[in-house]
Amino acid sequence: MSGIRGIFVTGTDTGIGKTVVTAALAAALRSEGWNVGVWKPVQSGEPIGSGLSDAEKLAAGSGISEPPEEVASFTFRAPLAPLLAAKAEGVRLTMDMLYEAGQPLCSRYDAMLVEGAGGAAVPLTEDALLAEWIAFLRMPVLIVARAGLGTVNHTLLTVSFLRQRGIDILGVVLNEGACAPGVPEVLEDVDVQNAPDGLDPSVAGNAALIETFGGVKVLGRFPPIENGPGPHLLAETVHTTLDLAPVRSFLSKCLEPSRELSGEGSEVRI
């Protein structure tokens, strides 16, 4: 029976900051003593060795001692959805294939943070979207979303899409490093009627709207991070900006020896 102990990290879009947030969460949890690993089942667009692939960023940012070829089970050249990127190289992906490929890595850790590709509705195989893969793994989800304009709509749609497939949602992380097009900066506390030009007045209220209309907890706002951050900086950033209580609570329960790997009852509603 399929199943991975840990948490799946998906996003409301591609380029939303899943990789840096996943690495940062892993670094923070590892700094607390959790034996947590990171896994990117499939990546595309950047070759391993370029320093730009998600697998390399995950390994470096989380602080795990794994080669990027282990962190990413499959790497494809074309910057396309996994289904199309794999087809371009003559590979027919299946969920069983992905699952088996990740077993050696996952067996070395008590729990995994698994980063998806793009958003929850991205085509993964010939007969499955990414959401079906998450359900196959029986993992709860953290959603990474932009902090600014447009995020309420995108996040609520993602929440609804995942719930339709019976996937539990631990919470949402709003990434301030992923601004909407044309909105380069965010504001901490602002009079929305008098926001300076070039700053996004929506940021101050987006978390409350997502919690109210989505019934999910927003764990916090992750600030912009310079390229190539190490695990110490990422862990410190998480500990000062995000509420990890729901994450720790779930991991404590799923790592209990007597508990079956189900994720049952893990969704955090408010």
CSV table of C-alpha atoms in Angstrom, one decimal:
chain,number,residue,atom,x,y,z
A,1,MET,CA,0.0,0.0,0.0
A,2,SER,CA,1.3,3.4,-0.9
A,3,GLY,CA,2.1,6.1,1.6
A,4,ILE,CA,4.9,8.4,2.7
A,5,ARG,CA,5.3,9.7,6.3
A,6,GLY,CA,5.4,13.5,6.2
A,7,ILE,CA,4.0,16.5,4.4
A,8,PHE,CA,3.5,17.4,0.8
A,9,VAL,CA,4.2,21.0,-0.3
A,10,THR,CA,2.2,22.2,-3.2
A,11,GLY,CA,1.6,25.7,-4.6
A,12,THR,CA,-1.0,27.9,-6.2
A,13,ASP,CA,1.2,28.2,-9.3
A,14,THR,CA,4.7,27.5,-10.7
A,15,GLY,CA,7.4,29.8,-9.6
A,16,ILE,CA,5.6,30.5,-6.3
A,17,GLY,CA,8.5,29.6,-4.0
A,18,LYS,CA,7.8,26.0,-3.1
A,19,THR,CA,11.4,25.1,-3.2
A,20,VAL,CA,12.8,27.7,-0.9
A,21,VAL,CA,9.9,27.3,1.6
A,22,THR,CA,10.3,23.5,1.5
A,23,ALA,CA,14.0,23.8,2.1
A,24,ALA,CA,13.4,26.3,4.9
A,25,LEU,CA,10.8,24.2,6.6
A,26,ALA,CA,13.2,21.2,6.5
A,27,ALA,CA,16.1,23.2,7.9
A,28,ALA,CA,13.9,24.5,10.7
A,29,LEU,CA,12.6,21.1,11.7
A,30,ARG,CA,16.0,19.5,11.4
A,31,SER,CA,17.4,22.2,13.7
A,32,GLU,CA,14.8,21.1,16.3
A,33,GLY,CA,16.0,17.5,16.0
A,34,TRP,CA,13.5,16.0,13.6
A,35,ASN,CA,15.0,13.5,11.2
A,36,VAL,CA,13.3,15.1,8.1
A,37,GLY,CA,14.4,14.7,4.5
A,38,VAL,CA,13.3,16.4,1.3
A,39,TRP,CA,12.2,14.8,-1.9
A,40,LYS,CA,11.4,16.2,-5.3
A,41,PRO,CA,9.9,13.3,-7.2
A,42,VAL,CA,10.1,15.0,-10.6
A,43,GLN,CA,11.7,18.2,-11.8
A,44,SER,CA,12.1,19.9,-15.2
A,45,GLY,CA,13.7,22.9,-16.8
A,46,GLU,CA,17.1,22.9,-15.2
A,47,PRO,CA,19.8,20.1,-15.3
A,48,ILE,CA,21.5,18.8,-12.2
A,49,GLY,CA,24.9,20.4,-12.1
A,50,SER,CA,23.7,23.8,-13.1
A,51,GLY,CA,23.2,24.8,-9.5
A,52,LEU,CA,19.7,26.0,-10.5
A,53,SER,CA,17.7,22.8,-10.2
A,54,ASP,CA,15.2,22.4,-7.4
A,55,ALA,CA,17.0,19.3,-6.1
A,56,GLU,CA,20.3,21.2,-5.7
A,57,LYS,CA,18.5,24.1,-3.9
A,58,LEU,CA,16.6,21.7,-1.7
A,59,ALA,CA,19.7,19.8,-0.6
A,60,ALA,CA,21.7,22.9,0.0
A,61,GLY,CA,19.0,24.8,1.8
A,62,SER,CA,17.8,22.0,4.0
A,63,GLY,CA,21.2,20.9,5.1
A,64,ILE,CA,20.8,17.2,4.2
A,65,SER,CA,23.7,15.2,3.0
A,66,GLU,CA,22.2,13.7,-0.2
A,67,PRO,CA,23.3,14.1,-3.8
A,68,PRO,CA,20.8,16.0,-5.9
A,69,GLU,CA,20.3,12.9,-8.1
A,70,GLU,CA,18.8,11.2,-5.0
A,71,VAL,CA,16.7,14.2,-4.0
A,72,ALA,CA,15.1,14.4,-7.4
A,73,SER,CA,14.0,10.9,-8.7
A,74,PHE,CA,13.5,12.2,-12.3
A,75,THR,CA,14.9,15.3,-14.0
A,76,PHE,CA,13.8,16.4,-17.5
A,77,ARG,CA,15.3,19.1,-19.7
A,78,ALA,CA,12.2,20.8,-21.0
A,79,PRO,CA,10.5,23.5,-18.8
A,80,LEU,CA,7.1,21.8,-19.1
A,81,ALA,CA,4.6,20.0,-17.0
A,82,PRO,CA,6.0,16.6,-15.9
A,83,LEU,CA,3.8,14.7,-18.3
A,84,LEU,CA,5.0,16.6,-21.3
A,85,ALA,CA,8.6,17.0,-20.1
A,86,ALA,CA,8.8,13.2,-19.7
A,87,LYS,CA,7.2,12.4,-23.0
A,88,ALA,CA,9.7,14.7,-24.8
A,89,GLU,CA,12.4,12.3,-23.6
A,90,GLY,CA,10.5,9.1,-24.3
A,91,VAL,CA,9.6,8.4,-20.7
A,92,ARG,CA,6.1,7.3,-19.6
A,93,LEU,CA,5.7,8.3,-16.0
A,94,THR,CA,3.4,6.4,-13.6
A,95,MET,CA,2.7,6.9,-10.0
A,96,ASP,CA,4.0,3.5,-9.1
A,97,MET,CA,7.3,4.3,-10.9
A,98,LEU,CA,7.7,7.6,-9.0
A,99,TYR,CA,6.8,5.9,-5.7
A,100,GLU,CA,9.3,3.1,-6.1
A,101,ALA,CA,12.1,5.5,-7.2
A,102,GLY,CA,11.7,7.5,-4.0
A,103,GLN,CA,11.8,4.6,-1.6
A,104,PRO,CA,15.6,4.4,-1.0
A,105,LEU,CA,15.7,8.1,-0.1
A,106,CYS,CA,12.6,8.1,2.0
A,107,SER,CA,13.8,5.0,4.0
A,108,ARG,CA,16.7,7.0,5.4
A,109,TYR,CA,14.4,9.5,7.2
A,110,ASP,CA,11.6,9.4,9.7
A,111,ALA,CA,9.5,11.8,7.7
A,112,MET,CA,9.7,13.6,4.4
A,113,LEU,CA,8.8,17.0,3.0
A,114,VAL,CA,7.8,16.3,-0.6
A,115,GLU,CA,7.8,19.1,-3.1
A,116,GLY,CA,5.4,19.0,-6.0
A,117,ALA,CA,5.8,20.4,-9.5
A,118,GLY,CA,3.7,23.5,-10.2
A,119,GLY,CA,0.3,23.5,-8.8
A,120,ALA,CA,-2.2,20.9,-7.7
A,121,ALA,CA,-3.8,20.6,-11.1
A,122,VAL,CA,-0.6,20.1,-13.1
A,123,PRO,CA,-0.7,16.9,-15.3
A,124,LEU,CA,1.8,14.5,-13.8
A,125,THR,CA,1.1,11.2,-15.7
A,126,GLU,CA,-1.1,10.2,-18.6
A,127,ASP,CA,-4.0,9.6,-16.2
A,128,ALA,CA,-3.2,11.7,-13.1
A,129,LEU,CA,-2.9,15.3,-12.0
A,130,LEU,CA,-0.6,16.2,-9.2
A,131,ALA,CA,-3.5,16.1,-6.8
A,132,GLU,CA,-4.1,12.4,-7.5
A,133,TRP,CA,-0.4,11.8,-6.7
A,134,ILE,CA,-0.8,13.5,-3.3
A,135,ALA,CA,-3.9,11.4,-2.6
A,136,PHE,CA,-1.9,8.3,-3.7
A,137,LEU,CA,0.8,9.1,-1.2
A,138,ARG,CA,-1.8,9.8,1.5
A,139,MET,CA,-0.1,12.9,2.7
A,140,PRO,CA,-1.5,16.2,4.1
A,141,VAL,CA,-0.6,19.4,2.3
A,142,LEU,CA,1.0,22.7,2.9
A,143,ILE,CA,0.1,25.2,0.3
A,144,VAL,CA,2.6,27.9,-0.7
A,145,ALA,CA,1.0,31.0,-2.2
A,146,ARG,CA,2.1,34.5,-3.1
A,147,ALA,CA,1.4,37.1,-0.4
A,148,GLY,CA,0.0,39.8,-2.7
A,149,LEU,CA,-2.7,40.7,-5.1
A,150,GLY,CA,-4.6,37.7,-6.6
A,151,THR,CA,-3.6,35.2,-3.9
A,152,VAL,CA,-7.0,34.9,-2.3
A,153,ASN,CA,-8.6,33.6,-5.5
A,154,HIS,CA,-5.8,31.3,-6.3
A,155,THR,CA,-5.5,29.9,-2.8
A,156,LEU,CA,-9.2,29.3,-2.3
A,157,LEU,CA,-9.4,27.5,-5.7
A,158,THR,CA,-6.4,25.3,-4.7
A,159,VAL,CA,-8.0,24.6,-1.3
A,160,SER,CA,-11.3,23.6,-2.9
A,161,PHE,CA,-9.6,21.4,-5.5
A,162,LEU,CA,-7.6,19.5,-2.9
A,163,ARG,CA,-10.6,19.0,-0.6
A,164,GLN,CA,-12.6,17.6,-3.5
A,165,ARG,CA,-10.1,14.8,-3.6
A,166,GLY,CA,-10.1,14.2,0.2
A,167,ILE,CA,-6.7,15.7,0.8
A,168,ASP,CA,-6.1,17.3,4.3
A,169,ILE,CA,-4.6,20.7,4.4
A,170,LEU,CA,-2.3,21.7,7.3
A,171,GLY,CA,-2.1,25.3,6.3
A,172,VAL,CA,-0.9,28.0,3.9
A,173,VAL,CA,2.4,29.8,3.7
A,174,LEU,CA,2.3,33.2,2.0
A,175,ASN,CA,5.5,33.9,0.2
A,176,GLU,CA,6.4,37.5,0.0
A,177,GLY,CA,9.2,36.7,-2.5
A,178,ALA,CA,6.6,35.7,-5.1
A,179,CYS,CA,4.8,39.0,-6.0
A,180,ALA,CA,2.1,39.3,-8.5
A,181,PRO,CA,3.2,40.7,-11.9
A,182,GLY,CA,3.5,44.4,-11.7
A,183,VAL,CA,3.4,44.5,-7.9
A,184,PRO,CA,7.1,44.3,-6.9
A,185,GLU,CA,6.8,45.1,-3.2
A,186,VAL,CA,4.7,44.4,-0.2
A,187,LEU,CA,3.6,46.4,2.8
A,188,GLU,CA,3.6,45.4,6.4
A,189,ASP,CA,0.9,47.7,7.8
A,190,VAL,CA,-0.7,50.1,5.5
A,191,ASP,CA,-3.6,52.4,5.0
A,192,VAL,CA,-5.1,50.7,1.9
A,193,GLN,CA,-6.7,54.0,0.8
A,194,ASN,CA,-3.3,55.8,0.7
A,195,ALA,CA,-0.8,53.1,-0.3
A,196,PRO,CA,2.3,54.5,-2.0
A,197,ASP,CA,2.6,53.8,-5.7
A,198,GLY,CA,4.3,50.5,-6.5
A,199,LEU,CA,3.4,48.9,-3.1
A,200,ASP,CA,0.8,46.2,-2.7
A,201,PRO,CA,-1.9,47.2,-0.2
A,202,SER,CA,-3.6,43.8,-0.4
A,203,VAL,CA,-0.9,42.0,1.6
A,204,ALA,CA,-2.1,43.3,5.0
A,205,GLY,CA,-5.5,41.6,4.7
A,206,ASN,CA,-5.0,38.6,2.5
A,207,ALA,CA,-4.2,36.1,5.2
A,208,ALA,CA,-7.4,37.0,7.1
A,209,LEU,CA,-9.5,36.6,3.9
A,210,ILE,CA,-8.0,33.2,3.2
A,211,GLU,CA,-8.7,32.0,6.7
A,212,THR,CA,-12.2,33.3,6.7
A,213,PHE,CA,-13.3,32.0,3.3
A,214,GLY,CA,-11.1,29.0,3.0
A,215,GLY,CA,-11.3,27.6,6.6
A,216,VAL,CA,-7.6,27.0,6.6
A,217,LYS,CA,-4.8,28.3,8.8
A,218,VAL,CA,-2.3,30.7,7.4
A,219,LEU,CA,1.0,29.8,9.1
A,220,GLY,CA,2.6,33.2,8.3
A,221,ARG,CA,4.3,35.3,5.6
A,222,PHE,CA,7.7,34.1,4.4
A,223,PRO,CA,10.0,37.1,3.6
A,224,PRO,CA,12.0,37.5,0.4
A,225,ILE,CA,15.3,35.6,0.7
A,226,GLU,CA,18.5,36.2,-1.4
A,227,ASN,CA,19.7,33.5,-3.7
A,228,GLY,CA,21.6,30.6,-2.2
A,229,PRO,CA,20.6,30.8,1.5
A,230,GLY,CA,22.0,28.2,3.8
A,231,PRO,CA,20.1,26.1,6.3
A,232,HIS,CA,21.0,28.3,9.3
A,233,LEU,CA,19.4,31.4,7.8
A,234,LEU,CA,16.4,29.5,6.4
A,235,ALA,CA,15.7,27.9,9.8
A,236,GLU,CA,16.0,31.2,11.6
A,237,THR,CA,13.7,32.8,9.1
A,238,VAL,CA,11.1,30.1,9.6
A,239,HIS,CA,11.3,30.3,13.3
A,240,THR,CA,10.7,34.1,13.3
A,241,THR,CA,8.0,34.3,10.7
A,242,LEU,CA,5.9,31.0,10.6
A,243,ASP,CA,3.8,29.2,13.1
A,244,LEU,CA,5.1,25.6,13.0
A,245,ALA,CA,2.7,24.2,15.7
A,246,PRO,CA,0.4,22.4,13.2
A,247,VAL,CA,3.4,20.9,11.4
A,248,ARG,CA,5.0,19.7,14.7
A,249,SER,CA,1.6,18.3,15.9
A,250,PHE,CA,1.1,16.3,12.7
A,251,LEU,CA,4.6,15.0,12.6
A,252,SER,CA,4.3,13.9,16.3
A,253,LYS,CA,1.2,12.0,15.5
A,254,CYS,CA,2.3,10.4,12.3
A,255,LEU,CA,5.5,9.2,13.9
A,256,GLU,CA,3.9,7.5,16.8
A,257,PRO,CA,4.8,3.8,16.4
A,258,SER,CA,1.2,2.6,16.9
A,259,ARG,CA,-0.3,5.0,14.5
A,260,GLU,CA,-1.0,3.9,10.9
A,261,LEU,CA,0.2,6.1,8.1
A,262,SER,CA,-3.1,7.8,7.2
A,263,GLY,CA,-2.9,11.5,8.0
A,264,GLU,CA,-6.4,11.1,9.2
A,265,GLY,CA,-7.7,14.1,11.1
A,266,SER,CA,-4.7,16.2,10.3
A,267,GLU,CA,-6.5,19.1,8.5
A,268,VAL,CA,-6.3,22.3,10.5
A,269,ARG,CA,-9.5,24.3,10.3
A,270,ILE,CA,-10.3,27.6,12.0
